[in-house]
Amino acid sequence: MKMTHPYNLIAIDLDGTLVRSDQSISPRTIDTLTQVQEKGVKVAIASGRPTFGTAHVADALHLENFGGYVMSYNGGEIYNWGTKERLHAQTLDRDVIPYIYNMCKGRNGMHAMTYIGREVVSEVTDNAYIQYSSMRNRMPIRQVSDFVATAQSTGIVKCIIVGEPTILPAIEKEMQEALKGKAGVFRSEPFFLEIVPEGIDKAKGLEILLQKIGMRKEELIAFGDGYNDIPMLQFAGLGVAMGNSTEEIKKAADKVARSNDDDGVAVFLEELKN
């Protein structure tokens, strides 16, 4: 497989992009990305997931062997997966954590969770949404008695409020106003309300990575399907939306690939080499 394009870094979102609806990655996609890396092109995972929630994907793509990168938390943390060196980290303001926790108190079914090391951390373990995060990221749940103290004692990159999709939109608007200038607030799933350090997005994360590895954005291809992918699709030299994206996201990209369930990333890269 000969790469004849000027791109030297491929940034790929996971859910809805690289990962299929059944949470698997197709053998064709793995083979194509392996061949790309064998030709010297670097691959970076660009996900909202926690760092160690991407580890099994990074390993499936052989990023350790080829010196690829993991950009997690929508750009809040960046690792060289070959050396496991953390290249960048931006943590949530400690003063924001009690406010997040108090937003959940007294609201039926709403709970706060975060990621610390290789674990999902919360005061509850029997919540279906927290269990879903544990399953998807392949990270066990650690139950703690004092969420605020635990989260404040270690620098966390992201906090999530889980709750029913019917109640989170109003909470999202209230928190966006209250935390303006301190933190970003957005829903990554109808039942996940994420709170991250102010100014984090995938474009800023990739800009930091490019500076560290000495590449220009014109050398970057970015693949994504979600609203949190729009900044990197617009930033990259070539932004590619998946076929399963909404029309708004497709319009933000330069090209549109097949869907995540139809080997969209693999087919696009295979056609690009011709």
mmCIF file of C-alpha atoms in Angstrom:
data_model
loop_
_atom_site.group_PDB
_atom_site.id
_atom_site.type_symbol
_atom_site.label_atom_id
_atom_site.label_comp_id
_atom_site.label_asym_id
_atom_site.label_seq_id
_atom_site.Cartn_x
_atom_site.Cartn_y
_atom_site.Cartn_z
ATOM 1 C CA MET A 1 0.000 0.000 0.000
ATOM 2 C CA LYS A 2 1.676 3.180 -1.164
ATOM 3 C CA MET A 3 0.585 6.472 0.337
ATOM 4 C CA THR A 4 0.890 9.135 -2.347
ATOM 5 C CA HIS A 5 -0.838 11.972 -0.499
ATOM 6 C CA PRO A 6 0.896 14.681 1.582
ATOM 7 C CA TYR A 7 -0.676 13.569 4.882
ATOM 8 C CA ASN A 8 1.537 12.283 7.665
ATOM 9 C CA LEU A 9 -0.841 12.127 10.647
ATOM 10 C CA ILE A 10 -4.312 10.593 10.780
ATOM 11 C CA ALA A 11 -6.519 11.558 13.748
ATOM 12 C CA ILE A 12 -9.504 9.283 14.267
ATOM 13 C CA ASP A 13 -12.467 9.567 16.596
ATOM 14 C CA LEU A 14 -13.624 6.270 18.112
ATOM 15 C CA ASP A 15 -17.360 5.971 18.785
ATOM 16 C CA GLY A 16 -19.355 6.296 15.596
ATOM 17 C CA THR A 17 -16.180 6.624 13.513
ATOM 18 C CA LEU A 18 -13.588 3.883 13.976
ATOM 19 C CA VAL A 19 -15.770 1.722 16.228
ATOM 20 C CA ARG A 20 -18.823 0.052 14.723
ATOM 21 C CA SER A 21 -22.273 0.001 16.299
ATOM 22 C CA ASP A 22 -21.518 -3.349 17.955
ATOM 23 C CA GLN A 23 -18.404 -1.807 19.612
ATOM 24 C CA SER A 24 -16.025 -3.743 17.343
ATOM 25 C CA ILE A 25 -13.433 -2.580 14.808
ATOM 26 C CA SER A 26 -13.461 -4.385 11.481
ATOM 27 C CA PRO A 27 -10.422 -6.473 10.469
ATOM 28 C CA ARG A 28 -10.303 -4.501 7.220
ATOM 29 C CA THR A 29 -9.940 -1.232 9.113
ATOM 30 C CA ILE A 30 -7.214 -2.635 11.353
ATOM 31 C CA ASP A 31 -5.333 -4.004 8.345
ATOM 32 C CA THR A 32 -5.591 -0.721 6.437
ATOM 33 C CA LEU A 33 -4.367 1.373 9.360
ATOM 34 C CA THR A 34 -1.535 -1.071 9.991
ATOM 35 C CA GLN A 35 -0.395 -0.752 6.378
ATOM 36 C CA VAL A 36 -0.606 3.037 6.586
ATOM 37 C CA GLN A 37 1.611 3.038 9.664
ATOM 38 C CA GLU A 38 4.080 0.667 8.029
ATOM 39 C CA LYS A 39 4.583 3.391 5.417
ATOM 40 C CA GLY A 40 5.486 5.922 8.103
ATOM 41 C CA VAL A 41 2.157 7.706 8.587
ATOM 42 C CA LYS A 42 1.353 8.261 12.270
ATOM 43 C CA VAL A 43 -2.078 7.494 13.723
ATOM 44 C CA ALA A 44 -3.626 9.337 16.658
ATOM 45 C CA ILE A 45 -6.787 8.307 18.456
ATOM 46 C CA ALA A 46 -8.827 11.476 19.082
ATOM 47 C CA SER A 47 -11.580 10.631 21.522
ATOM 48 C CA GLY A 48 -13.669 11.973 24.344
ATOM 49 C CA ARG A 49 -13.022 8.729 26.202
ATOM 50 C CA PRO A 50 -10.592 8.573 29.122
ATOM 51 C CA THR A 51 -7.026 7.630 28.224
ATOM 52 C CA PHE A 52 -7.117 4.077 29.486
ATOM 53 C CA GLY A 53 -10.589 3.609 28.028
ATOM 54 C CA THR A 54 -8.881 3.759 24.635
ATOM 55 C CA ALA A 55 -6.027 1.376 25.491
ATOM 56 C CA HIS A 56 -7.579 -1.723 23.929
ATOM 57 C CA VAL A 57 -8.178 0.190 20.686
ATOM 58 C CA ALA A 58 -4.655 1.638 20.672
ATOM 59 C CA ASP A 59 -3.300 -1.874 21.119
ATOM 60 C CA ALA A 60 -5.529 -3.303 18.373
ATOM 61 C CA LEU A 61 -4.128 -0.656 15.998
ATOM 62 C CA HIS A 62 -0.529 -1.422 17.088
ATOM 63 C CA LEU A 63 0.076 2.214 18.055
ATOM 64 C CA GLU A 64 2.764 1.163 20.514
ATOM 65 C CA ASN A 65 4.800 -0.512 17.775
ATOM 66 C CA PHE A 66 4.521 2.410 15.372
ATOM 67 C CA GLY A 67 4.837 5.307 17.840
ATOM 68 C CA GLY A 68 1.262 6.494 17.519
ATOM 69 C CA TYR A 69 -0.625 8.817 19.853
ATOM 70 C CA VAL A 70 -3.682 8.803 22.107
ATOM 71 C CA MET A 71 -5.493 12.110 22.532
ATOM 72 C CA SER A 72 -8.207 11.530 25.111
ATOM 73 C CA TYR A 73 -10.790 13.643 26.941
ATOM 74 C CA ASN A 74 -11.434 15.625 23.718
ATOM 75 C CA GLY A 75 -7.867 16.933 23.820
ATOM 76 C CA GLY A 76 -7.433 17.238 27.570
ATOM 77 C CA GLU A 77 -4.689 14.620 27.689
ATOM 78 C CA ILE A 78 -2.189 13.430 25.064
ATOM 79 C CA TYR A 79 0.109 10.406 25.231
ATOM 80 C CA ASN A 80 2.865 9.086 23.021
ATOM 81 C CA TRP A 81 1.619 5.507 23.023
ATOM 82 C CA GLY A 82 4.985 4.120 21.994
ATOM 83 C CA THR A 83 6.784 5.485 25.060
ATOM 84 C CA LYS A 84 3.711 6.038 27.309
ATOM 85 C CA GLU A 85 4.999 9.569 27.875
ATOM 86 C CA ARG A 86 2.272 12.064 28.723
ATOM 87 C CA LEU A 87 2.821 14.974 26.364
ATOM 88 C CA HIS A 88 0.029 17.224 27.618
ATOM 89 C CA ALA A 89 -2.602 17.390 30.360
ATOM 90 C CA GLN A 90 -5.153 19.995 31.365
ATOM 91 C CA THR A 91 -7.098 19.400 34.574
ATOM 92 C CA LEU A 92 -10.439 20.630 35.866
ATOM 93 C CA ASP A 93 -10.479 23.519 38.343
ATOM 94 C CA ARG A 94 -10.775 21.972 41.853
ATOM 95 C CA ASP A 95 -13.357 24.588 42.854
ATOM 96 C CA VAL A 96 -15.743 23.369 40.142
ATOM 97 C CA ILE A 97 -16.020 19.848 41.574
ATOM 98 C CA PRO A 98 -18.230 20.632 44.625
ATOM 99 C CA TYR A 99 -20.603 22.579 42.372
ATOM 100 C CA ILE A 100 -20.897 19.604 39.995
ATOM 101 C CA TYR A 101 -21.552 17.237 42.880
ATOM 102 C CA ASN A 102 -24.181 19.494 44.437
ATOM 103 C CA MET A 103 -26.036 19.704 41.116
ATOM 104 C CA CYS A 104 -26.740 15.980 41.472
ATOM 105 C CA LYS A 105 -27.925 16.049 45.077
ATOM 106 C CA GLY A 106 -31.673 15.725 45.450
ATOM 107 C CA ARG A 107 -32.193 15.057 41.739
ATOM 108 C CA ASN A 108 -33.563 11.601 41.069
ATOM 109 C CA GLY A 109 -31.180 9.355 39.149
ATOM 110 C CA MET A 110 -28.430 11.957 38.679
ATOM 111 C CA HIS A 111 -24.907 11.033 39.787
ATOM 112 C CA ALA A 112 -21.366 12.333 39.315
ATOM 113 C CA MET A 113 -18.565 10.151 37.986
ATOM 114 C CA THR A 114 -15.004 10.636 36.795
ATOM 115 C CA TYR A 115 -11.996 8.657 35.623
ATOM 116 C CA ILE A 116 -8.883 8.233 37.743
ATOM 117 C CA GLY A 117 -6.074 6.098 36.357
ATOM 118 C CA ARG A 118 -7.622 2.912 35.006
ATOM 119 C CA GLU A 119 -10.877 3.192 36.988
ATOM 120 C CA VAL A 120 -14.326 4.749 36.774
ATOM 121 C CA VAL A 121 -14.919 6.525 40.086
ATOM 122 C CA SER A 122 -18.305 7.281 41.659
ATOM 123 C CA GLU A 123 -20.243 6.976 44.896
ATOM 124 C CA VAL A 124 -22.647 4.517 43.231
ATOM 125 C CA THR A 125 -22.075 1.323 41.274
ATOM 126 C CA ASP A 126 -25.604 0.232 40.374
ATOM 127 C CA ASN A 127 -26.409 3.020 37.910
ATOM 128 C CA ALA A 128 -26.952 1.746 34.359
ATOM 129 C CA TYR A 129 -25.188 4.705 32.729
ATOM 130 C CA ILE A 130 -22.115 4.395 34.936
ATOM 131 C CA GLN A 131 -22.064 0.672 34.212
ATOM 132 C CA TYR A 132 -22.291 1.459 30.488
ATOM 133 C CA SER A 133 -19.227 3.707 30.743
ATOM 134 C CA SER A 134 -17.376 0.952 32.603
ATOM 135 C CA MET A 135 -18.273 -1.584 29.908
ATOM 136 C CA ARG A 136 -17.474 0.631 26.937
ATOM 137 C CA ASN A 137 -14.132 1.782 28.316
ATOM 138 C CA ARG A 138 -13.239 -1.602 29.831
ATOM 139 C CA MET A 139 -12.495 0.114 33.139
ATOM 140 C CA PRO A 140 -13.767 -1.205 36.490
ATOM 141 C CA ILE A 141 -15.889 0.962 38.789
ATOM 142 C CA ARG A 142 -14.360 2.050 42.095
ATOM 143 C CA GLN A 143 -16.953 3.112 44.652
ATOM 144 C CA VAL A 144 -15.866 5.938 46.977
ATOM 145 C CA SER A 145 -17.556 7.412 50.020
ATOM 146 C CA ASP A 146 -16.617 11.047 49.284
ATOM 147 C CA PHE A 147 -16.608 11.891 45.577
ATOM 148 C CA VAL A 148 -15.542 15.523 46.001
ATOM 149 C CA ALA A 149 -12.548 14.756 48.216
ATOM 150 C CA THR A 150 -11.431 11.919 45.954
ATOM 151 C CA ALA A 151 -11.688 14.003 42.791
ATOM 152 C CA GLN A 152 -9.988 17.015 44.374
ATOM 153 C CA SER A 153 -7.090 14.950 45.691
ATOM 154 C CA THR A 154 -5.889 14.040 42.204
ATOM 155 C CA GLY A 155 -5.983 16.171 39.061
ATOM 156 C CA ILE A 156 -8.981 15.013 37.007
ATOM 157 C CA VAL A 157 -9.449 15.991 33.385
ATOM 158 C CA LYS A 158 -13.179 15.421 33.157
ATOM 159 C CA CYS A 159 -16.263 14.940 35.313
ATOM 160 C CA ILE A 160 -19.543 13.508 34.047
ATOM 161 C CA ILE A 161 -23.070 13.841 35.353
ATOM 162 C CA VAL A 162 -25.198 10.882 34.329
ATOM 163 C CA GLY A 163 -28.969 11.163 34.178
ATOM 164 C CA GLU A 164 -32.096 10.618 32.130
ATOM 165 C CA PRO A 165 -31.992 12.292 28.700
ATOM 166 C CA THR A 166 -35.216 14.147 29.491
ATOM 167 C CA ILE A 167 -33.708 16.092 32.399
ATOM 168 C CA LEU A 168 -30.147 16.798 31.259
ATOM 169 C CA PRO A 169 -30.778 19.515 28.611
ATOM 170 C CA ALA A 170 -32.074 21.991 31.194
ATOM 171 C CA ILE A 171 -29.210 21.131 33.565
ATOM 172 C CA GLU A 172 -26.749 21.610 30.702
ATOM 173 C CA LYS A 173 -27.978 25.147 30.023
ATOM 174 C CA GLU A 174 -27.926 26.078 33.698
ATOM 175 C CA MET A 175 -24.383 24.780 34.174
ATOM 176 C CA GLN A 176 -23.070 26.394 30.986
ATOM 177 C CA GLU A 177 -24.163 29.743 32.355
ATOM 178 C CA ALA A 178 -22.889 29.122 35.888
ATOM 179 C CA LEU A 179 -19.488 27.802 34.756
ATOM 180 C CA LYS A 180 -18.873 30.268 31.930
ATOM 181 C CA GLY A 181 -15.168 31.081 31.849
ATOM 182 C CA LYS A 182 -14.330 28.223 34.228
ATOM 183 C CA ALA A 183 -15.306 25.018 32.420
ATOM 184 C CA GLY A 184 -16.906 23.661 29.280
ATOM 185 C CA VAL A 185 -20.228 21.807 29.612
ATOM 186 C CA PHE A 186 -21.742 19.622 26.878
ATOM 187 C CA ARG A 187 -23.580 16.341 26.345
ATOM 188 C CA SER A 188 -21.525 13.635 24.624
ATOM 189 C CA GLU A 189 -24.475 11.233 24.869
ATOM 190 C CA PRO A 190 -28.111 11.999 25.704
ATOM 191 C CA PHE A 191 -27.414 10.610 29.201
ATOM 192 C CA PHE A 192 -23.848 11.970 29.698
ATOM 193 C CA LEU A 193 -23.267 15.615 30.644
ATOM 194 C CA GLU A 194 -19.518 16.282 30.509
ATOM 195 C CA ILE A 195 -17.671 19.017 32.369
ATOM 196 C CA VAL A 196 -14.123 19.706 31.157
ATOM 197 C CA PRO A 197 -11.511 22.450 31.613
ATOM 198 C CA GLU A 198 -12.320 25.685 29.800
ATOM 199 C CA GLY A 199 -11.059 25.833 26.220
ATOM 200 C CA ILE A 200 -10.603 22.123 25.573
ATOM 201 C CA ASP A 201 -11.516 20.754 22.176
ATOM 202 C CA LYS A 202 -10.022 18.309 19.705
ATOM 203 C CA ALA A 203 -8.640 21.026 17.428
ATOM 204 C CA LYS A 204 -6.672 22.650 20.249
ATOM 205 C CA GLY A 205 -5.398 19.236 21.336
ATOM 206 C CA LEU A 206 -4.242 18.388 17.835
ATOM 207 C CA GLU A 207 -2.605 21.786 17.474
ATOM 208 C CA ILE A 208 -0.570 21.025 20.626
ATOM 209 C CA LEU A 209 0.334 17.568 19.315
ATOM 210 C CA LEU A 210 1.416 18.922 15.930
ATOM 211 C CA GLN A 211 3.669 21.468 17.620
ATOM 212 C CA LYS A 212 5.275 18.775 19.740
ATOM 213 C CA ILE A 213 5.979 16.434 16.820
ATOM 214 C CA GLY A 214 6.933 19.123 14.307
ATOM 215 C CA MET A 215 4.109 18.746 11.792
ATOM 216 C CA ARG A 216 1.790 21.260 10.139
ATOM 217 C CA LYS A 217 -1.994 20.983 10.111
ATOM 218 C CA GLU A 218 -1.837 20.605 6.326
ATOM 219 C CA GLU A 219 -0.302 17.170 6.988
ATOM 220 C CA LEU A 220 -3.293 16.084 9.091
ATOM 221 C CA ILE A 221 -6.373 14.050 8.126
ATOM 222 C CA ALA A 222 -9.137 13.952 10.740
ATOM 223 C CA PHE A 223 -12.086 11.529 10.796
ATOM 224 C CA GLY A 224 -15.146 12.139 12.990
ATOM 225 C CA ASP A 225 -18.912 11.870 13.264
ATOM 226 C CA GLY A 226 -19.995 13.930 16.298
ATOM 227 C CA TYR A 227 -20.489 17.549 17.239
ATOM 228 C CA ASN A 228 -17.342 17.436 19.375
ATOM 229 C CA ASP A 229 -15.463 16.466 16.182
ATOM 230 C CA ILE A 230 -16.406 19.622 14.273
ATOM 231 C CA PRO A 231 -13.442 21.701 15.538
ATOM 232 C CA MET A 232 -10.872 19.123 14.387
ATOM 233 C CA LEU A 233 -12.658 18.500 11.068
ATOM 234 C CA GLN A 234 -12.419 22.225 10.350
ATOM 235 C CA PHE A 235 -8.840 22.480 11.661
ATOM 236 C CA ALA A 236 -7.291 19.569 9.749
ATOM 237 C CA GLY A 237 -5.765 19.791 6.311
ATOM 238 C CA LEU A 238 -8.457 17.289 5.318
ATOM 239 C CA GLY A 239 -11.539 16.826 7.500
ATOM 240 C CA VAL A 240 -13.594 13.714 6.782
ATOM 241 C CA ALA A 241 -17.087 13.203 8.229
ATOM 242 C CA MET A 242 -18.547 9.735 8.446
ATOM 243 C CA GLY A 243 -21.601 8.745 6.442
ATOM 244 C CA ASN A 244 -23.547 8.257 9.681
ATOM 245 C CA SER A 245 -22.956 11.897 10.707
ATOM 246 C CA THR A 246 -25.695 14.506 10.731
ATOM 247 C CA GLU A 247 -25.912 16.930 7.815
ATOM 248 C CA GLU A 248 -24.511 19.733 9.976
ATOM 249 C CA ILE A 249 -21.356 17.742 10.668
ATOM 250 C CA LYS A 250 -20.996 16.693 7.036
ATOM 251 C CA LYS A 251 -21.158 20.353 6.002
ATOM 252 C CA ALA A 252 -18.307 21.155 8.427
ATOM 253 C CA ALA A 253 -16.029 18.612 6.712
ATOM 254 C CA ASP A 254 -14.143 18.620 3.420
ATOM 255 C CA LYS A 255 -15.173 15.084 2.477
ATOM 256 C CA VAL A 256 -17.698 12.442 3.546
ATOM 257 C CA ALA A 257 -16.747 8.779 3.955
ATOM 258 C CA ARG A 258 -18.942 5.714 4.238
ATOM 259 C CA SER A 259 -20.526 4.999 7.617
ATOM 260 C CA ASN A 260 -18.677 3.489 10.565
ATOM 261 C CA ASP A 261 -20.523 0.205 9.956
ATOM 262 C CA ASP A 262 -19.382 0.158 6.303
ATOM 263 C CA ASP A 263 -15.597 0.446 6.851
ATOM 264 C CA GLY A 264 -15.719 4.173 6.146
ATOM 265 C CA VAL A 265 -12.217 4.982 7.432
ATOM 266 C CA ALA A 266 -10.601 2.033 5.644
ATOM 267 C CA VAL A 267 -12.330 2.619 2.298
ATOM 268 C CA PHE A 268 -11.493 6.333 2.334
ATOM 269 C CA LEU A 269 -7.791 5.678 2.993
ATOM 270 C CA GLU A 270 -7.655 2.911 0.389
ATOM 271 C CA GLU A 271 -9.157 5.210 -2.224
ATOM 272 C CA LEU A 272 -6.872 8.075 -1.187
ATOM 273 C CA LYS A 273 -3.759 6.147 -2.131
ATOM 274 C CA ASN A 274 -4.938 5.679 -5.718
#
